[in-house]
GROMACS .gro file of C-alpha atoms in nm:
model
  419
    1MET     CA    1  -5.779   1.713  -3.793
    2LEU     CA    2  -5.540   1.418  -3.813
    3GLY     CA    3  -5.252   1.666  -3.742
    4HIS     CA    4  -5.429   1.792  -3.417
    5ARG     CA    5  -5.489   1.423  -3.301
    6ARG     CA    6  -5.145   1.332  -3.381
    7SER     CA    7  -5.027   1.629  -3.168
    8ASN     CA    8  -5.245   1.531  -2.885
    9LEU     CA    9  -5.116   1.177  -2.902
   10ILE     CA   10  -4.745   1.277  -2.889
   11LEU     CA   11  -4.826   1.511  -2.589
   12PHE     CA   12  -5.000   1.225  -2.411
   13LEU     CA   13  -4.702   0.977  -2.480
   14ALA     CA   14  -4.454   1.234  -2.369
   15GLY     CA   15  -4.644   1.297  -2.049
   16PHE     CA   16  -4.683   0.927  -1.980
   17VAL     CA   17  -4.310   0.864  -2.025
   18PHE     CA   18  -4.239   1.154  -1.791
   19ILE     CA   19  -4.476   1.023  -1.519
   20LEU     CA   20  -4.309   0.673  -1.563
   21LEU     CA   21  -3.952   0.821  -1.507
   22TYR     CA   22  -4.073   1.024  -1.214
   23VAL     CA   23  -4.206   0.723  -1.036
   24GLN     CA   24  -3.909   0.506  -1.121
   25VAL     CA   25  -3.627   0.756  -1.018
   26PRO     CA   26  -3.713   0.760  -0.637
   27LYS     CA   27  -3.724   0.377  -0.647
   28THR     CA   28  -3.362   0.379  -0.786
   29LYS     CA   29  -3.250   0.610  -0.522
   30THR     CA   30  -3.406   0.405  -0.234
   31ALA     CA   31  -3.229   0.092  -0.395
   32TRP     CA   32  -2.908   0.268  -0.387
   33ARG     CA   33  -2.936   0.375  -0.036
   34GLU     CA   34  -3.023   0.020   0.080
   35LEU     CA   35  -2.679  -0.093  -0.033
   36PRO     CA   36  -2.405  -0.084   0.246
   37GLN     CA   37  -2.213   0.127  -0.011
   38VAL     CA   38  -2.327   0.392  -0.265
   39VAL     CA   39  -2.269   0.376  -0.633
   40GLY     CA   40  -1.962   0.565  -0.726
   41LEU     CA   41  -2.077   0.884  -0.877
   42GLY     CA   42  -2.307   0.988  -0.608
   43GLU     CA   43  -2.670   1.059  -0.655
   44TYR     CA   44  -2.732   1.096  -1.030
   45GLY     CA   45  -2.377   1.206  -1.107
   46GLU     CA   46  -2.369   1.516  -0.882
   47ASP     CA   47  -2.035   1.650  -0.802
   48GLU     CA   48  -1.986   1.508  -0.450
   49GLU     CA   49  -1.624   1.398  -0.483
   50GLN     CA   50  -1.524   1.542  -0.150
   51ALA     CA   51  -1.846   1.442   0.040
   52PRO     CA   52  -1.816   1.120   0.241
   53LEU     CA   53  -2.054   0.837   0.168
   54PRO     CA   54  -2.350   0.760   0.390
   55THR     CA   55  -2.298   0.444   0.618
   56SER     CA   56  -2.527   0.155   0.632
   57THR     CA   57  -2.770   0.240   0.933
   58ALA     CA   58  -2.812  -0.132   1.025
   59THR     CA   59  -2.443  -0.199   1.006
   60THR     CA   60  -2.343   0.106   1.202
   61VAL     CA   61  -2.601   0.030   1.488
   62ALA     CA   62  -2.497  -0.331   1.518
   63ALA     CA   63  -2.124  -0.230   1.551
   64LYS     CA   64  -2.206   0.033   1.794
   65GLU     CA   65  -2.396  -0.209   2.003
   66THR     CA   66  -2.110  -0.467   1.995
   67ALA     CA   67  -1.847  -0.200   2.101
   68THR     CA   68  -2.081  -0.081   2.382
   69ARG     CA   69  -2.131  -0.437   2.525
   70LYS     CA   70  -1.737  -0.471   2.528
   71GLY     CA   71  -1.671  -0.125   2.674
   72VAL     CA   72  -1.489  -0.008   2.351
   73ASP     CA   73  -1.490   0.369   2.289
   74LEU     CA   74  -1.564   0.418   1.929
   75GLY     CA   75  -1.556   0.780   1.930
   76PRO     CA   76  -1.351   0.983   1.690
   77LEU     CA   77  -0.992   0.877   1.635
   78PRO     CA   78  -0.737   1.123   1.833
   79THR     CA   79  -0.587   1.428   1.663
   80TYR     CA   80  -0.246   1.294   1.603
   81ALA     CA   81   0.060   1.535   1.663
   82PRO     CA   82   0.413   1.488   1.527
   83GLY     CA   83   0.640   1.290   1.773
   84THR     CA   84   0.941   1.436   1.949
   85THR     CA   85   1.275   1.271   1.877
   86LYS     CA   86   1.539   1.191   2.129
   87PRO     CA   87   1.862   1.390   2.163
   88PRO     CA   88   2.108   1.327   1.870
   89GLY     CA   89   2.304   0.998   1.922
   90SER     CA   90   2.028   0.826   2.143
   91ASN     CA   91   1.931   0.481   2.101
   92TYR     CA   92   1.586   0.369   2.011
   93SER     CA   93   1.450   0.032   2.106
   94ARG     CA   94   1.307  -0.145   1.797
   95THR     CA   95   1.120  -0.462   1.743
   96LEU     CA   96   1.077  -0.639   1.409
   97VAL     CA   97   0.723  -0.808   1.399
   98ILE     CA   98   0.725  -1.059   1.129
   99ALA     CA   99   0.405  -1.251   1.007
  100LYS     CA  100   0.492  -1.610   0.871
  101THR     CA  101   0.366  -1.954   0.822
  102LYS     CA  102   0.539  -2.283   0.932
  103GLU     CA  103   0.678  -2.336   0.583
  104GLU     CA  104   0.834  -2.006   0.536
  105ASP     CA  105   1.213  -1.984   0.584
  106THR     CA  106   1.309  -1.682   0.825
  107ASN     CA  107   1.662  -1.799   0.899
  108TRP     CA  108   1.781  -1.473   0.728
  109LEU     CA  109   1.638  -1.270   1.017
  110ASP     CA  110   1.882  -1.402   1.281
  111GLU     CA  111   2.175  -1.428   1.038
  112LEU     CA  112   2.156  -1.079   0.892
  113LEU     CA  113   1.979  -0.891   1.163
  114PRO     CA  114   2.124  -1.049   1.473
  115ASP     CA  115   2.109  -0.726   1.687
  116VAL     CA  116   1.736  -0.651   1.618
  117ASP     CA  117   1.476  -0.763   1.864
  118LYS     CA  118   1.220  -0.990   1.673
  119ALA     CA  119   0.862  -1.099   1.737
  120THR     CA  120   0.793  -1.372   1.489
  121TYR     CA  121   0.424  -1.489   1.492
  122ILE     CA  122   0.353  -1.829   1.316
  123ALA     CA  123   0.001  -1.809   1.172
  124ASP     CA  124  -0.070  -2.166   1.141
  125ASP     CA  125   0.093  -2.318   1.446
  126ILE     CA  126  -0.091  -2.302   1.773
  127THR     CA  127   0.210  -2.457   1.953
  128ALA     CA  128   0.435  -2.172   1.857
  129PRO     CA  129   0.550  -1.940   2.129
  130LEU     CA  130   0.390  -1.652   1.934
  131HIS     CA  131   0.079  -1.721   1.745
  132PRO     CA  132  -0.248  -1.546   1.661
  133PRO     CA  133  -0.587  -1.668   1.789
  134THR     CA  134  -0.666  -1.805   1.450
  135ASN     CA  135  -0.516  -1.806   1.105
  136LYS     CA  136  -0.721  -1.550   0.936
  137GLY     CA  137  -0.677  -1.217   0.776
  138HIS     CA  138  -0.318  -1.273   0.669
  139GLU     CA  139  -0.069  -1.042   0.837
  140VAL     CA  140  -0.342  -0.821   0.997
  141MET     CA  141  -0.427  -1.081   1.253
  142ILE     CA  142  -0.078  -1.102   1.358
  143TYR     CA  143   0.005  -0.719   1.363
  144LEU     CA  144  -0.310  -0.660   1.576
  145SER     CA  145  -0.217  -0.967   1.802
  146TYR     CA  146   0.118  -0.811   1.876
  147ILE     CA  147  -0.017  -0.473   1.963
  148VAL     CA  148  -0.283  -0.649   2.190
  149ASP     CA  149  -0.032  -0.885   2.347
  150HIS     CA  150   0.248  -0.623   2.406
  151TYR     CA  151   0.040  -0.294   2.444
  152ASP     CA  152   0.190  -0.224   2.801
  153ASN     CA  153   0.539  -0.315   2.706
  154LEU     CA  154   0.605  -0.176   2.359
  155PRO     CA  155   0.951  -0.057   2.220
  156ASP     CA  156   1.013   0.290   2.083
  157ILE     CA  157   0.974   0.153   1.730
  158MET     CA  158   0.804  -0.126   1.579
  159ILE     CA  159   0.849  -0.257   1.230
  160PHE     CA  160   0.564  -0.491   1.087
  161MET     CA  161   0.685  -0.683   0.785
  162HIS     CA  162   0.621  -1.012   0.608
  163ALA     CA  163   0.847  -1.320   0.616
  164HIS     CA  164   1.018  -1.304   0.286
  165ARG     CA  165   1.360  -1.105   0.257
  166TRP     CA  166   1.308  -1.011  -0.120
  167THR     CA  167   0.994  -0.922  -0.290
  168TRP     CA  168   0.872  -0.687  -0.554
  169HIS     CA  169   0.690  -0.464  -0.320
  170ASN     CA  170   1.003  -0.381  -0.113
  171ASN     CA  171   1.191  -0.049  -0.212
  172ASP     CA  172   1.359  -0.071  -0.553
  173MET     CA  173   1.662   0.126  -0.472
  174MET     CA  174   1.743  -0.100  -0.183
  175ASN     CA  175   1.754  -0.410  -0.404
  176TYR     CA  176   1.401  -0.510  -0.293
  177ASP     CA  177   1.587  -0.625   0.025
  178ALA     CA  178   1.405  -0.632   0.363
  179VAL     CA  179   1.746  -0.647   0.541
  180GLU     CA  180   1.858  -0.330   0.391
  181MET     CA  181   1.520  -0.154   0.459
  182VAL     CA  182   1.539  -0.244   0.824
  183GLN     CA  183   1.898  -0.151   0.861
  184ARG     CA  184   1.853   0.188   0.696
  185LEU     CA  185   1.526   0.280   0.853
  186SER     CA  186   1.542   0.602   1.051
  187SER     CA  187   1.387   0.568   1.384
  188GLU     CA  188   1.380   0.944   1.405
  189ARG     CA  189   1.156   0.964   1.102
  190VAL     CA  190   0.919   0.701   1.260
  191THR     CA  191   0.901   0.892   1.569
  192ARG     CA  192   0.820   1.219   1.411
  193GLU     CA  193   0.561   1.072   1.188
  194GLY     CA  194   0.408   0.820   1.416
  195PHE     CA  195   0.328   0.595   1.115
  196MET     CA  196   0.544   0.516   0.825
  197ASN     CA  197   0.474   0.292   0.522
  198MET     CA  198   0.800   0.096   0.465
  199ARG     CA  199   0.735   0.132   0.085
  200CYS     CA  200   0.808   0.467  -0.065
  201HIS     CA  201   0.679   0.394  -0.414
  202TRP     CA  202   0.329   0.501  -0.491
  203GLU     CA  203   0.241   0.232  -0.736
  204PRO     CA  204   0.021   0.048  -0.651
  205GLY     CA  205  -0.194   0.241  -0.395
  206CYS     CA  206  -0.131   0.607  -0.463
  207PRO     CA  207  -0.265   0.875  -0.531
  208ASP     CA  208  -0.610   0.719  -0.582
  209TRP     CA  209  -0.679   0.347  -0.529
  210ILE     CA  210  -0.966   0.207  -0.329
  211HIS     CA  211  -1.315   0.362  -0.390
  212PRO     CA  212  -1.561   0.270  -0.116
  213GLY     CA  213  -1.900   0.234  -0.278
  214THR     CA  214  -1.784   0.056  -0.589
  215ILE     CA  215  -2.021  -0.239  -0.665
  216ASP     CA  216  -1.842  -0.378  -0.981
  217GLU     CA  217  -1.555  -0.606  -0.877
  218ASP     CA  218  -1.195  -0.512  -1.011
  219ILE     CA  219  -0.974  -0.820  -1.048
  220ASN     CA  220  -0.676  -0.615  -0.924
  221LYS     CA  221  -0.858  -0.525  -0.602
  222PRO     CA  222  -1.122  -0.750  -0.529
  223GLU     CA  223  -1.156  -0.627  -0.172
  224GLU     CA  224  -1.279  -0.284  -0.294
  225VAL     CA  225  -1.639  -0.391  -0.314
  226LEU     CA  226  -1.631  -0.489   0.048
  227VAL     CA  227  -1.480  -0.185   0.208
  228ALA     CA  228  -1.781   0.040   0.244
  229GLU     CA  229  -1.980  -0.228   0.465
  230SER     CA  230  -1.648  -0.322   0.635
  231TRP     CA  231  -1.580   0.043   0.724
  232SER     CA  232  -1.920   0.065   0.880
  233GLU     CA  233  -1.847  -0.204   1.102
  234LEU     CA  234  -1.498  -0.113   1.199
  235PHE     CA  235  -1.547   0.274   1.226
  236PRO     CA  236  -1.934   0.323   1.278
  237THR     CA  237  -1.874   0.688   1.384
  238SER     CA  238  -1.663   0.786   1.094
  239PRO     CA  239  -1.816   0.862   0.752
  240ILE     CA  240  -1.707   0.636   0.471
  241PRO     CA  241  -1.447   0.804   0.259
  242ARG     CA  242  -1.468   0.847  -0.110
  243VAL     CA  243  -1.112   0.737  -0.164
  244LEU     CA  244  -0.867   0.530   0.022
  245ALA     CA  245  -0.491   0.546  -0.089
  246GLY     CA  246  -0.158   0.464   0.037
  247PRO     CA  247   0.157   0.268  -0.084
  248CYS     CA  248   0.086  -0.096  -0.073
  249CYS     CA  249   0.146  -0.379   0.067
  250GLY     CA  250   0.087  -0.416   0.437
  251GLN     CA  251   0.445  -0.325   0.577
  252PHE     CA  252   0.492  -0.030   0.810
  253ALA     CA  253   0.655   0.108   1.124
  254LEU     CA  254   0.490   0.271   1.421
  255SER     CA  255   0.619   0.474   1.712
  256ARG     CA  256   0.499   0.357   2.071
  257GLU     CA  257   0.364   0.709   2.124
  258ARG     CA  258   0.129   0.668   1.823
  259VAL     CA  259   0.009   0.312   1.920
  260HIS     CA  260  -0.055   0.440   2.293
  261SER     CA  261  -0.259   0.733   2.152
  262ILE     CA  262  -0.525   0.463   2.093
  263PRO     CA  263  -0.695   0.257   2.353
  264ARG     CA  264  -0.598  -0.111   2.362
  265SER     CA  265  -0.956  -0.193   2.362
  266ARG     CA  266  -0.995  -0.055   2.023
  267PHE     CA  267  -0.727  -0.292   1.885
  268VAL     CA  268  -0.909  -0.574   2.050
  269PHE     CA  269  -1.233  -0.466   1.877
  270TYR     CA  270  -1.053  -0.460   1.543
  271ARG     CA  271  -0.908  -0.814   1.586
  272GLU     CA  272  -1.242  -0.937   1.696
  273TRP     CA  273  -1.396  -0.801   1.369
  274LEU     CA  274  -1.150  -1.023   1.181
  275LEU     CA  275  -1.263  -1.318   1.403
  276ARG     CA  276  -1.639  -1.278   1.344
  277THR     CA  277  -1.668  -1.116   0.987
  278GLY     CA  278  -1.783  -1.324   0.714
  279VAL     CA  279  -1.517  -1.185   0.471
  280ASP     CA  280  -1.270  -1.468   0.389
  281ASP     CA  281  -0.917  -1.498   0.502
  282TYR     CA  282  -0.758  -1.336   0.180
  283LYS     CA  283  -1.006  -1.047   0.138
  284SER     CA  284  -1.039  -0.952   0.496
  285GLY     CA  285  -0.665  -0.903   0.505
  286ARG     CA  286  -0.687  -0.695   0.183
  287VAL     CA  287  -0.963  -0.479   0.329
  288TRP     CA  288  -0.705  -0.364   0.607
  289GLU     CA  289  -0.432  -0.291   0.363
  290TYR     CA  290  -0.561   0.041   0.279
  291ILE     CA  291  -0.706   0.144   0.609
  292TRP     CA  292  -0.396   0.099   0.832
  293GLN     CA  293  -0.310   0.471   0.747
  294PHE     CA  294  -0.660   0.583   0.872
  295VAL     CA  295  -0.610   0.417   1.205
  296PHE     CA  296  -0.265   0.561   1.268
  297THR     CA  297  -0.290   0.900   1.093
  298GLY     CA  298  -0.665   0.981   1.097
  299HIS     CA  299  -0.615   1.046   0.706
  300ASN     CA  300  -0.806   0.825   0.437
  301THR     CA  301  -0.513   0.901   0.191
  302TRP     CA  302  -0.147   0.903   0.297
  303CYS     CA  303   0.093   0.921   0.013
  304PRO     CA  304   0.431   1.081   0.116
  305VAL     CA  305   0.647   1.250  -0.164
  306GLN     CA  306   0.857   0.954  -0.285
  307HIS     CA  307   1.213   1.112  -0.295
  308GLU     CA  308   1.137   1.268   0.045
  309CYS     CA  309   1.051   0.914   0.177
  310TYR     CA  310   1.371   0.777   0.051
  311CYS     CA  311   1.574   1.061   0.196
  312ASP     CA  312   1.436   1.111   0.540
  313ALA     CA  313   1.330   0.760   0.606
  314TYR     CA  314   1.635   0.569   0.451
  315GLY     CA  315   1.907   0.821   0.393
  316LEU     CA  316   1.907   0.810   0.014
  317CYS     CA  317   1.889   1.175  -0.062
  318PHE     CA  318   1.905   1.263  -0.453
  319GLY     CA  319   1.884   1.639  -0.391
  320GLY     CA  320   1.527   1.662  -0.524
  321GLU     CA  321   1.280   1.498  -0.746
  322ASP     CA  322   1.466   1.557  -1.081
  323ASN     CA  323   1.762   1.341  -0.995
  324PHE     CA  324   1.545   1.093  -0.816
  325GLU     CA  325   1.334   1.050  -1.148
  326LYS     CA  326   1.645   1.038  -1.363
  327TRP     CA  327   1.737   0.712  -1.174
  328PHE     CA  328   1.412   0.551  -1.279
  329GLU     CA  329   1.448   0.675  -1.636
  330ARG     CA  330   1.784   0.515  -1.657
  331ARG     CA  331   1.630   0.187  -1.498
  332LYS     CA  332   1.353   0.195  -1.769
  333LYS     CA  333   1.595   0.233  -2.044
  334LYS     CA  334   1.797  -0.048  -1.914
  335ASP     CA  335   1.479  -0.269  -1.891
  336ASP     CA  336   1.389  -0.197  -2.245
  337LEU     CA  337   1.738  -0.284  -2.341
  338GLU     CA  338   1.732  -0.608  -2.161
  339GLU     CA  339   1.398  -0.708  -2.363
  340GLU     CA  340   1.583  -0.610  -2.689
  341LEU     CA  341   1.880  -0.838  -2.597
  342ASP     CA  342   1.641  -1.124  -2.501
  343ASP     CA  343   1.475  -1.076  -2.842
  344TRP     CA  344   1.825  -1.073  -3.028
  345LYS     CA  345   1.932  -1.390  -2.843
  346GLU     CA  346   1.597  -1.564  -2.944
  347LYS     CA  347   1.653  -1.478  -3.316
  348ALA     CA  348   2.014  -1.570  -3.307
  349LEU     CA  349   1.925  -1.920  -3.146
  350LYS     CA  350   1.658  -1.992  -3.418
  351VAL     CA  351   1.911  -1.923  -3.697
  352ALA     CA  352   2.161  -2.142  -3.524
  353ILE     CA  353   1.927  -2.430  -3.474
  354ALA     CA  354   1.807  -2.415  -3.836
  355THR     CA  355   2.155  -2.404  -3.972
  356ALA     CA  356   2.277  -2.688  -3.752
  357ASN     CA  357   1.983  -2.908  -3.868
  358GLY     CA  358   2.066  -2.830  -4.226
  359HIS     CA  359   1.757  -2.628  -4.287
  360ILE     CA  360   1.933  -2.357  -4.484
  361ASP     CA  361   1.600  -2.246  -4.654
  362GLU     CA  362   1.430  -2.216  -4.327
  363ALA     CA  363   1.734  -2.016  -4.180
  364ALA     CA  364   1.698  -1.771  -4.462
  365ASP     CA  365   1.334  -1.692  -4.389
  366ILE     CA  366   1.420  -1.612  -4.029
  367VAL     CA  367   1.488  -1.240  -3.923
  368ILE     CA  368   1.878  -1.255  -3.877
  369PRO     CA  369   1.969  -1.022  -3.578
  370GLU     CA  370   2.216  -0.733  -3.641
  371LEU     CA  371   2.573  -0.868  -3.603
  372GLY     CA  372   2.729  -0.727  -3.295
  373ARG     CA  373   2.424  -0.562  -3.170
  374ASP     CA  374   2.426  -0.798  -2.863
  375LYS     CA  375   2.761  -0.667  -2.737
  376GLN     CA  376   2.641  -0.305  -2.794
  377ILE     CA  377   2.328  -0.373  -2.588
  378ALA     CA  378   2.537  -0.534  -2.308
  379GLU     CA  379   2.775  -0.244  -2.306
  380GLU     CA  380   2.488   0.018  -2.294
  381MET     CA  381   2.319  -0.181  -2.015
  382ASP     CA  382   2.648  -0.192  -1.814
  383ASP     CA  383   2.701   0.180  -1.851
  384LEU     CA  384   2.343   0.245  -1.729
  385GLN     CA  385   2.386   0.029  -1.429
  386LYS     CA  386   2.720   0.196  -1.328
  387LYS     CA  387   2.546   0.537  -1.357
  388MET     CA  388   2.258   0.414  -1.151
  389ASP     CA  389   2.497   0.272  -0.881
  390ALA     CA  390   2.689   0.585  -0.869
  391ALA     CA  391   2.372   0.782  -0.833
  392VAL     CA  392   2.275   0.561  -0.530
  393ASP     CA  393   2.618   0.591  -0.372
  394GLU     CA  394   2.605   0.972  -0.395
  395ALA     CA  395   2.252   0.973  -0.260
  396ILE     CA  396   2.379   0.778   0.047
  397GLN     CA  397   2.668   0.996   0.090
  398ARG     CA  398   2.426   1.307   0.083
  399GLY     CA  399   2.190   1.132   0.310
  400ASN     CA  400   2.469   1.093   0.577
  401ASP     CA  401   2.441   1.452   0.666
  402PRO     CA  402   2.115   1.516   0.873
  403ARG     CA  403   2.092   1.865   0.731
  404ASN     CA  404   2.053   1.740   0.377
  405ARG     CA  405   1.782   1.512   0.490
  406ALA     CA  406   1.590   1.791   0.670
  407ILE     CA  407   1.609   2.021   0.359
  408GLU     CA  408   1.498   1.746   0.104
  409ALA     CA  409   1.203   1.656   0.345
  410GLY     CA  410   1.114   2.023   0.384
  411ARG     CA  411   1.137   2.040   0.770
  412GLU     CA  412   1.344   2.275   0.994
  413TRP     CA  413   1.693   2.198   1.089
  414HIS     CA  414   1.924   2.366   1.338
  415GLU     CA  415   2.289   2.326   1.390
  416GLY     CA  416   2.340   2.029   1.624
  417ASP     CA  417   2.010   1.863   1.515
  418GLY     CA  418   2.029   1.489   1.449
  419PHE     CA  419   1.846   1.287   1.191
   0.00000   0.00000   0.00000
């Protein structure tokens, strides 16, 4: 009798829990859908990796109404086609668009790139000949302002860059030097591609970086939690993608043809979003860092093969991925040796200080570095650097032949073709 009652009680409790869960689950689903972005795994972890996220209806409607009032066509982006290069030997007009503040020194531009036209916008000086409407969104406001201001008089090629000459996010094999990057940049590559990130390296940014719909902030990409709602405002007719990816860090080149494939009014609309959004200066700029490729290619991810980028865009052709990766293996080994040498010197200094102060006992307790190892490390580092330099020199020689560039980039080449 007690066993029967106990069974009934268990069945009752199980049924009660089931009903409770059944009632609660739809509420969870509704709460998620009320967010301007969707929790990363999709509904209940279903496999929806390729499906776009739903947009926030209220945000989308508001963005469409704003665009309608201003006469902006927010229909789908155009289907981009590869550009056609000029005959071999032709010149391309180029302008280097620089975003800077008053305090940043850009004298290197005229000293080292005297033959390059420049449009230097000063973000925090309204008296400067070129300045944005307001100092917000970092380089984004300046890049958009240049396009809006010069839409009817653009050069063949535009190069959008920051004000610093050397920085970690410039290309490694060009000594992180903006001057070398600008000088070596292939106008033909930019013309064919329409849009080209100036950075060839995937890290950070590729092949999988921003996940619109994320609601937990990542300290390395704080803008991520803002992307879904921002996307709904900027691209109200385009589904929110699951992933946005491209090499960092807000420096790229464009062809005039690619810019003109998009109406000027849309660039005005994008700039006005920056002006009116509640997202702050820093994060509004970061939001744009991984959507430039969507605006100018129509793809949410844009991660060109690294050795092909170096070859076709800058003329450093290693003949394939294996030789390209070997250069980085040598650099990694050299970096490891440099750490070992620093450690050796630190230990040697401790011994020397203890001995000089008469603390012989203390010196005996210190780990004494291997005698002569410092010279061995220095010689190994020097040998690796020579091999790396020789590999780059060979890559440059190989890249001087347009046929080699075409082969490594995987595109057709015919006798007499240029770069």
